[in-house]
Amino acid sequence: MLVTGGSGFIGSHVVDKLRDRGHEPRILDMIESPHHAPGEIDTVIGDVSDPGALERAMEDCEAVMHLAAVADVSEVAVDPAYAQAINAGGTLNALDAARTAGVQRFVYASTIWVYDGRDGTVAEDDRLALPAHVYTATKLAGEMYCTSYAKLYGLDYTILRFGIPYGPRARPAAVVPSFVRKALDGEPLTVAGDGSQSRRFVYVEDLARGVVEALRPVAANKVYNLVTGESVTVLELASVIRDLVGDVDIQHLPARGADFAGAEVCGARAAEQLGWSATTPIVEGVRHYIDWLVSRLDPAGPPPEAVDSALG
Ligand SMILES: NC(=O)c1ccc[n+]([C@@H]2O[C@H](COP(=O)([O-])OP(=O)(O)OC[C@H]3O[C@@H](n4cnc5c(N)ncnc54)[C@H](O)[C@@H]3O)[C@@H](O)[C@H]2O)c1
């Protein structure tokens, strides 16, 4: 099982879940996994813009979980042409390598940001608004390449639209890490507007389990939202972190223009067909994240990966 982007936040958890289920994961990434010991996971260091690297990485692979991307929307805004080359172009390259290698399933990491601009409750077959962010445009291009490769070449895909992941190994700029870091430093937690914008935060290990469930035969050529039923407002999240870490202030700042308005994303299809739901409550998931972060900050604490596997 090839995991592109397997050295990253979500991908590294997918690697672990695959291994737990008895699969043999291989990573294709530009960097060695900082979350595994050297040599622990079969790894091809390479770039998704390099067809040769993809070809080597897919040798003897049954399935590809394609997560490699410029995943930080701020980085996409700084260099949209690069993001288009990696996210859209890299997905096309990966699909083409998968077709040539005879891969049986191409699992694609998309995002619930594709529902931005929609109101009410949204599900997988609903019409989408044209994207308002280049990141979303590149991820949607990847979805379109998946469906067209299935039609043209018979390569089975599964598109997964991830909710907003959080948990151990998260990038520091994301909302949960930055709130936790501020709270640990005794700084106030700043919330845009009144903080009533809701987020479907999903605990990363639940998400990784969903990626593995997507290998089921029923998931061929389907789209699934991987979201939680538990919708949490940014203000509620700040309150959870304040309660777990200590007594810090919550401050309100002017609302941001580019905030995800927060349509209700329906997760019923994944529950019915994959038997998947995100089972980790926000309080528990945030506690796992804090434990992991503190163990990293405290050199006398247990080695971080021991903490990670304890969480698994
Ligand atoms: N984090 C989120 O909020 C979120 C939400 C929805 C969907 N996603 C999607 O999930 C996937 C994983 O996101 P993440 O949060 O784990 O990001 P991440 O940045 O932690 O991981 C991405 C990995 O891809 C690798 N990579 C980047 N460019 C590459 C290239 N050219 N060739 C090979 N490898 C490359 C990076 O080195 C990194 O290890 C992405 O496709 C992202 O679009 C993320």
Coordinates of C-alpha atoms and ligand atoms in Angstrom, one line a residue:
M1 CA 0.0 0.0 0.0
L2 CA 1.6 3.2 -1.1
V3 CA 0.9 6.4 1.0
T4 CA 2.1 9.5 -0.8
G5 CA 2.7 12.2 1.7
G6 CA 3.1 9.4 4.3
S7 CA 5.7 11.5 6.2
G8 CA 3.1 14.2 6.9
F9 CA 0.5 14.8 9.6
I10 CA -2.4 12.6 8.3
G11 CA -0.3 10.4 6.1
S12 CA 1.9 9.1 8.9
H13 CA -1.2 8.0 10.9
V14 CA -2.5 6.3 7.7
V15 CA 0.8 4.4 7.6
D16 CA 0.4 3.3 11.2
K17 CA -3.3 2.2 10.7
L18 CA -2.3 0.2 7.6
R19 CA 0.4 -1.5 9.5
D20 CA -2.0 -2.2 12.4
R21 CA -4.3 -3.9 10.0
G22 CA -1.6 -6.2 8.6
H23 CA -0.9 -4.3 5.4
E24 CA 2.6 -3.4 4.2
P25 CA 2.7 0.4 3.8
R26 CA 5.3 2.2 1.7
I27 CA 5.8 6.0 1.9
L28 CA 6.5 8.3 -1.1
D29 CA 7.5 11.7 0.2
M30 CA 10.0 14.4 -0.3
I31 CA 11.2 13.9 3.3
E32 CA 11.9 10.9 5.6
S33 CA 9.1 10.4 8.1
P34 CA 9.9 12.3 11.3
H35 CA 7.2 10.1 13.0
H36 CA 9.0 6.8 12.5
A37 CA 12.4 5.4 13.2
P38 CA 14.9 5.5 10.3
G39 CA 14.2 2.4 8.2
E40 CA 11.1 1.4 10.1
I41 CA 8.8 2.1 7.0
D42 CA 9.8 1.2 3.4
T43 CA 10.2 4.7 1.9
V44 CA 10.9 6.2 -1.5
I45 CA 12.1 9.7 -1.3
G46 CA 10.8 11.5 -4.3
D47 CA 8.5 14.2 -5.7
V48 CA 5.0 13.6 -7.1
S49 CA 6.1 15.8 -10.1
D50 CA 8.6 13.1 -11.0
P51 CA 7.0 10.2 -12.9
G52 CA 10.0 8.0 -12.3
A53 CA 9.8 8.3 -8.5
L54 CA 6.1 7.5 -8.7
E55 CA 6.8 4.5 -10.9
R56 CA 9.4 3.2 -8.4
A57 CA 7.2 3.8 -5.5
M58 CA 4.2 2.0 -7.0
E59 CA 6.0 -1.2 -7.9
D60 CA 4.0 -4.2 -6.6
C61 CA 1.5 -1.9 -4.9
E62 CA -2.2 -2.9 -4.7
A63 CA -3.5 0.5 -3.7
V64 CA -2.4 4.1 -3.4
M65 CA -3.5 6.5 -0.8
H66 CA -2.6 9.8 -2.3
L67 CA -2.1 12.5 0.4
A68 CA 0.9 14.3 -0.9
A69 CA 0.0 18.0 -1.4
V70 CA 0.7 21.6 -0.5
A71 CA -1.9 21.3 2.4
D72 CA -1.5 24.6 4.0
V73 CA -3.9 27.1 2.4
S74 CA -1.6 30.0 3.3
E75 CA 1.3 28.4 1.4
V76 CA -1.0 27.9 -1.5
A77 CA -1.9 31.6 -1.5
V78 CA 1.8 32.6 -1.5
D79 CA 2.6 30.4 -4.5
P80 CA -0.5 29.2 -6.4
A81 CA 1.4 28.0 -9.4
Y82 CA 3.5 25.6 -7.3
A83 CA 0.4 24.4 -5.5
Q84 CA -1.3 23.7 -8.8
A85 CA 1.7 21.8 -10.0
I86 CA 1.9 19.6 -6.9
N87 CA -1.8 19.2 -5.9
A88 CA -3.5 19.0 -9.3
G89 CA -0.5 18.1 -11.5
G90 CA 0.9 15.7 -8.9
T91 CA -2.4 13.9 -8.6
L92 CA -2.6 13.5 -12.4
N93 CA 1.0 12.1 -12.3
A94 CA 0.1 9.7 -9.5
L95 CA -3.1 8.5 -11.3
D96 CA -1.1 7.9 -14.4
A97 CA 1.6 6.0 -12.6
A98 CA -1.2 3.9 -10.8
R99 CA -2.8 3.1 -14.2
T100 CA 0.5 1.9 -15.6
A101 CA 1.4 -0.1 -12.5
G102 CA -2.0 -1.9 -12.5
V103 CA -2.9 -0.5 -9.1
Q104 CA -6.4 -1.7 -8.0
R105 CA -7.6 1.3 -6.0
F106 CA -6.6 5.0 -5.9
V107 CA -7.7 6.7 -2.6
Y108 CA -7.6 10.5 -2.9
A109 CA -7.5 12.9 0.0
S110 CA -9.8 15.7 -0.7
T111 CA -11.4 18.2 1.7
I112 CA -14.8 19.4 2.9
W113 CA -13.6 22.9 1.7
V114 CA -15.2 21.8 -1.7
Y115 CA -18.5 22.7 0.0
D116 CA -17.5 26.2 0.7
G117 CA -20.1 28.6 -0.6
R118 CA -22.9 26.1 0.1
D119 CA -25.5 26.6 2.8
G120 CA -27.6 24.1 4.8
T121 CA -26.7 20.4 4.9
V122 CA -24.5 19.1 2.2
A123 CA -23.8 15.6 1.0
E124 CA -21.5 13.9 -1.5
D125 CA -23.8 14.1 -4.5
D126 CA -24.8 17.7 -4.1
R127 CA -23.8 20.3 -6.6
L128 CA -20.7 22.3 -5.6
A129 CA -20.2 26.0 -5.9
L130 CA -17.1 27.0 -8.0
P131 CA -14.2 27.3 -5.6
A132 CA -13.2 30.6 -3.9
H133 CA -9.7 29.5 -3.0
V134 CA -6.9 28.2 -5.2
Y135 CA -6.3 25.4 -2.7
T136 CA -9.9 24.2 -3.2
A137 CA -9.6 24.5 -6.9
T138 CA -6.5 22.3 -6.9
K139 CA -8.1 19.7 -4.7
L140 CA -11.2 19.7 -6.9
A141 CA -9.1 19.3 -10.0
G142 CA -7.7 16.2 -8.3
E143 CA -11.2 14.8 -7.8
M144 CA -12.0 15.4 -11.4
Y145 CA -8.9 13.6 -12.5
C146 CA -9.9 10.6 -10.4
T147 CA -13.3 10.4 -11.9
S148 CA -12.1 10.8 -15.4
Y149 CA -9.3 8.2 -15.0
A150 CA -12.0 5.7 -13.8
K151 CA -14.1 6.5 -16.9
L152 CA -11.3 6.5 -19.4
Y153 CA -9.0 3.8 -18.1
G154 CA -11.0 1.8 -15.5
L155 CA -8.8 2.8 -12.6
D156 CA -11.0 2.6 -9.4
Y157 CA -10.9 5.6 -7.1
T158 CA -12.3 6.5 -3.7
I159 CA -12.5 10.2 -3.0
L160 CA -12.5 11.1 0.7
R161 CA -13.4 14.6 1.7
F162 CA -11.7 15.1 5.1
G163 CA -13.1 17.3 7.8
I164 CA -10.7 19.5 9.7
P165 CA -8.2 17.1 11.3
Y166 CA -6.5 17.6 14.6
G167 CA -4.4 15.5 16.9
P168 CA -0.8 14.4 17.5
R169 CA 1.7 15.4 14.8
A170 CA -0.5 18.3 13.6
R171 CA 1.3 21.3 11.9
P172 CA 1.8 24.1 14.5
A173 CA -0.1 26.7 12.4
A174 CA -3.5 24.8 12.6
V175 CA -6.2 26.1 14.9
V176 CA -6.0 23.5 17.7
P177 CA -2.1 23.5 17.9
S178 CA -2.0 27.3 17.9
F179 CA -4.7 27.6 20.6
V180 CA -3.0 24.9 22.8
R181 CA 0.4 26.5 22.4
K182 CA -1.0 29.9 23.4
A183 CA -2.8 28.4 26.4
L184 CA 0.4 26.6 27.5
D185 CA 2.3 30.0 27.2
G186 CA -0.5 31.7 29.3
E187 CA -1.5 33.9 26.3
P188 CA -5.1 34.8 25.5
L189 CA -6.9 32.7 22.9
T190 CA -8.1 34.9 20.0
V191 CA -11.3 34.1 18.2
A192 CA -12.4 35.7 14.9
G193 CA -15.8 37.4 15.3
D194 CA -18.1 35.9 17.9
G195 CA -16.5 32.5 17.5
S196 CA -19.9 31.0 16.5
Q197 CA -18.4 29.6 13.2
S198 CA -18.7 25.8 13.5
R199 CA -16.0 23.3 12.6
R200 CA -16.2 19.6 11.9
F201 CA -13.0 18.8 13.7
V202 CA -12.1 15.2 13.3
Y203 CA -9.5 13.4 15.4
V204 CA -6.7 12.3 13.1
E205 CA -6.5 8.7 14.1
D206 CA -10.3 8.4 13.4
L207 CA -9.6 9.9 10.0
A208 CA -6.7 7.5 9.3
R209 CA -9.0 4.6 10.2
G210 CA -11.5 5.9 7.7
V211 CA -8.8 6.0 5.0
V212 CA -8.1 2.3 5.6
E213 CA -11.9 1.5 5.6
A214 CA -12.1 3.1 2.2
L215 CA -10.2 0.1 0.7
R216 CA -13.4 -1.9 1.0
P217 CA -14.9 -3.1 -2.3
V218 CA -18.1 -1.1 -1.7
A219 CA -16.1 2.1 -1.8
A220 CA -14.9 1.7 -5.4
N221 CA -15.7 4.8 -7.4
K222 CA -17.5 6.5 -4.6
V223 CA -17.1 9.8 -2.7
Y224 CA -17.3 10.0 1.1
N225 CA -17.3 12.8 3.7
L226 CA -15.1 11.8 6.7
V227 CA -16.5 14.2 9.3
T228 CA -17.7 14.0 12.9
G229 CA -21.3 14.3 14.0
E230 CA -20.0 16.6 16.7
S231 CA -20.0 20.1 15.4
V232 CA -17.9 22.4 17.5
T233 CA -17.7 26.2 17.3
V234 CA -14.4 27.9 17.5
L235 CA -15.5 29.5 20.8
E236 CA -16.4 26.0 22.2
L237 CA -13.0 24.8 21.1
A238 CA -11.3 27.7 22.9
S239 CA -13.3 26.9 26.0
V240 CA -12.3 23.2 25.9
I241 CA -8.6 24.1 25.7
R242 CA -8.9 26.7 28.4
D243 CA -10.5 24.1 30.7
L244 CA -7.8 21.5 29.9
V245 CA -4.8 23.7 30.0
G246 CA -5.6 26.4 32.6
D247 CA -7.3 29.7 33.1
V248 CA -6.5 31.8 30.0
D249 CA -8.6 34.6 28.5
I250 CA -10.6 34.3 25.3
Q251 CA -10.5 37.5 23.2
H252 CA -12.6 38.3 20.2
L253 CA -11.1 39.9 17.1
P254 CA -12.8 41.2 13.9
A255 CA -14.3 38.4 11.7
R256 CA -12.0 37.2 8.8
G257 CA -13.3 37.4 5.2
A258 CA -12.0 33.9 4.2
D259 CA -13.5 31.9 7.0
F260 CA -15.2 28.6 6.0
A261 CA -18.9 29.5 6.5
G262 CA -19.5 26.0 7.8
A263 CA -22.2 24.2 5.9
E264 CA -23.3 21.1 7.8
V265 CA -21.5 18.3 6.1
C266 CA -23.4 14.9 6.2
G267 CA -21.3 11.9 7.2
A268 CA -24.2 9.3 6.8
R269 CA -22.8 7.6 3.7
A270 CA -19.5 6.7 5.4
A271 CA -21.4 5.4 8.4
E272 CA -23.7 3.2 6.3
Q273 CA -21.3 1.9 3.7
L274 CA -18.0 1.8 5.5
G275 CA -19.2 1.4 9.0
W276 CA -17.1 4.4 9.8
S277 CA -17.7 7.2 12.2
A278 CA -15.4 9.5 14.2
T279 CA -15.6 8.2 17.7
T280 CA -13.2 10.4 19.6
P281 CA -14.9 13.3 21.4
I282 CA -13.3 16.7 21.0
V283 CA -12.3 16.8 24.7
E284 CA -10.5 13.5 24.5
G285 CA -8.8 14.2 21.2
V286 CA -7.6 17.6 22.4
R287 CA -6.3 15.9 25.6
H288 CA -4.3 13.4 23.4
Y289 CA -2.8 16.3 21.5
I290 CA -1.8 18.2 24.6
D291 CA -0.2 15.1 26.1
W292 CA 1.7 14.5 22.8
L293 CA 2.9 18.2 22.6
V294 CA 3.9 18.3 26.3
S295 CA 5.9 15.1 25.9
R296 CA 7.8 16.7 23.0
L297 CA 8.4 19.9 24.9
D298 CA 9.6 18.1 28.0
P299 CA 13.0 16.5 27.2
A300 CA 12.6 14.4 30.4
G301 CA 9.3 13.0 29.2
P302 CA 8.8 9.7 27.4
P303 CA 10.0 9.5 23.7
P304 CA 7.2 11.1 21.5
E305 CA 6.7 8.0 19.4
A306 CA 6.0 5.9 22.6
V307 CA 3.3 8.4 23.3
D308 CA 1.9 8.2 19.8
S309 CA 1.6 4.4 19.9
A310 CA 0.0 4.6 23.3
L311 CA -2.6 6.7 21.7
G312 CA -3.1 4.3 18.8
Ligands
LIG1 N1 -4.8 19.3 7.3 C1 -5.9 19.6 6.8 O1 -6.6 20.5 7.4 C2 -6.6 18.9 5.7 C3 -7.9 18.9 5.5 C4 -8.5 18.2 4.4 C5 -7.7 17.6 3.5 N2 -6.4 17.6 3.7 C6 -5.6 16.8 2.7 O2 -4.9 15.8 3.4 C7 -3.6 15.5 2.8 C8 -2.6 15.5 3.9 O3 -2.6 16.7 4.6 P1 -1.7 16.9 5.9 O4 -2.4 17.9 6.7 O5 -1.2 15.6 6.4 O6 -0.5 17.7 5.2 P2 1.1 17.6 5.6 O7 1.7 18.9 5.0 O8 1.3 17.3 7.0 O9 1.6 16.4 4.7 C9 1.8 16.5 3.3 C10 3.0 15.6 3.0 O10 3.1 15.7 1.6 C11 4.5 15.8 1.3 N3 4.7 16.5 0.0 C12 4.5 17.8 -0.2 N4 4.8 18.0 -1.5 C13 5.2 16.8 -2.0 C14 5.7 16.5 -3.3 N5 5.8 17.4 -4.3 N6 6.1 15.2 -3.5 C15 6.0 14.3 -2.5 N7 5.5 14.6 -1.3 C16 5.2 15.9 -1.0 C17 5.1 16.6 2.5 O11 6.5 16.4 2.6 C18 4.3 16.1 3.7 O12 4.9 15.0 4.3 C19 -3.4 16.6 1.7 O13 -3.8 16.1 0.5 C20 -4.4 17.7 2.1 O14 -4.8 18.5 1.0 C21 -5.8 18.2 4.7

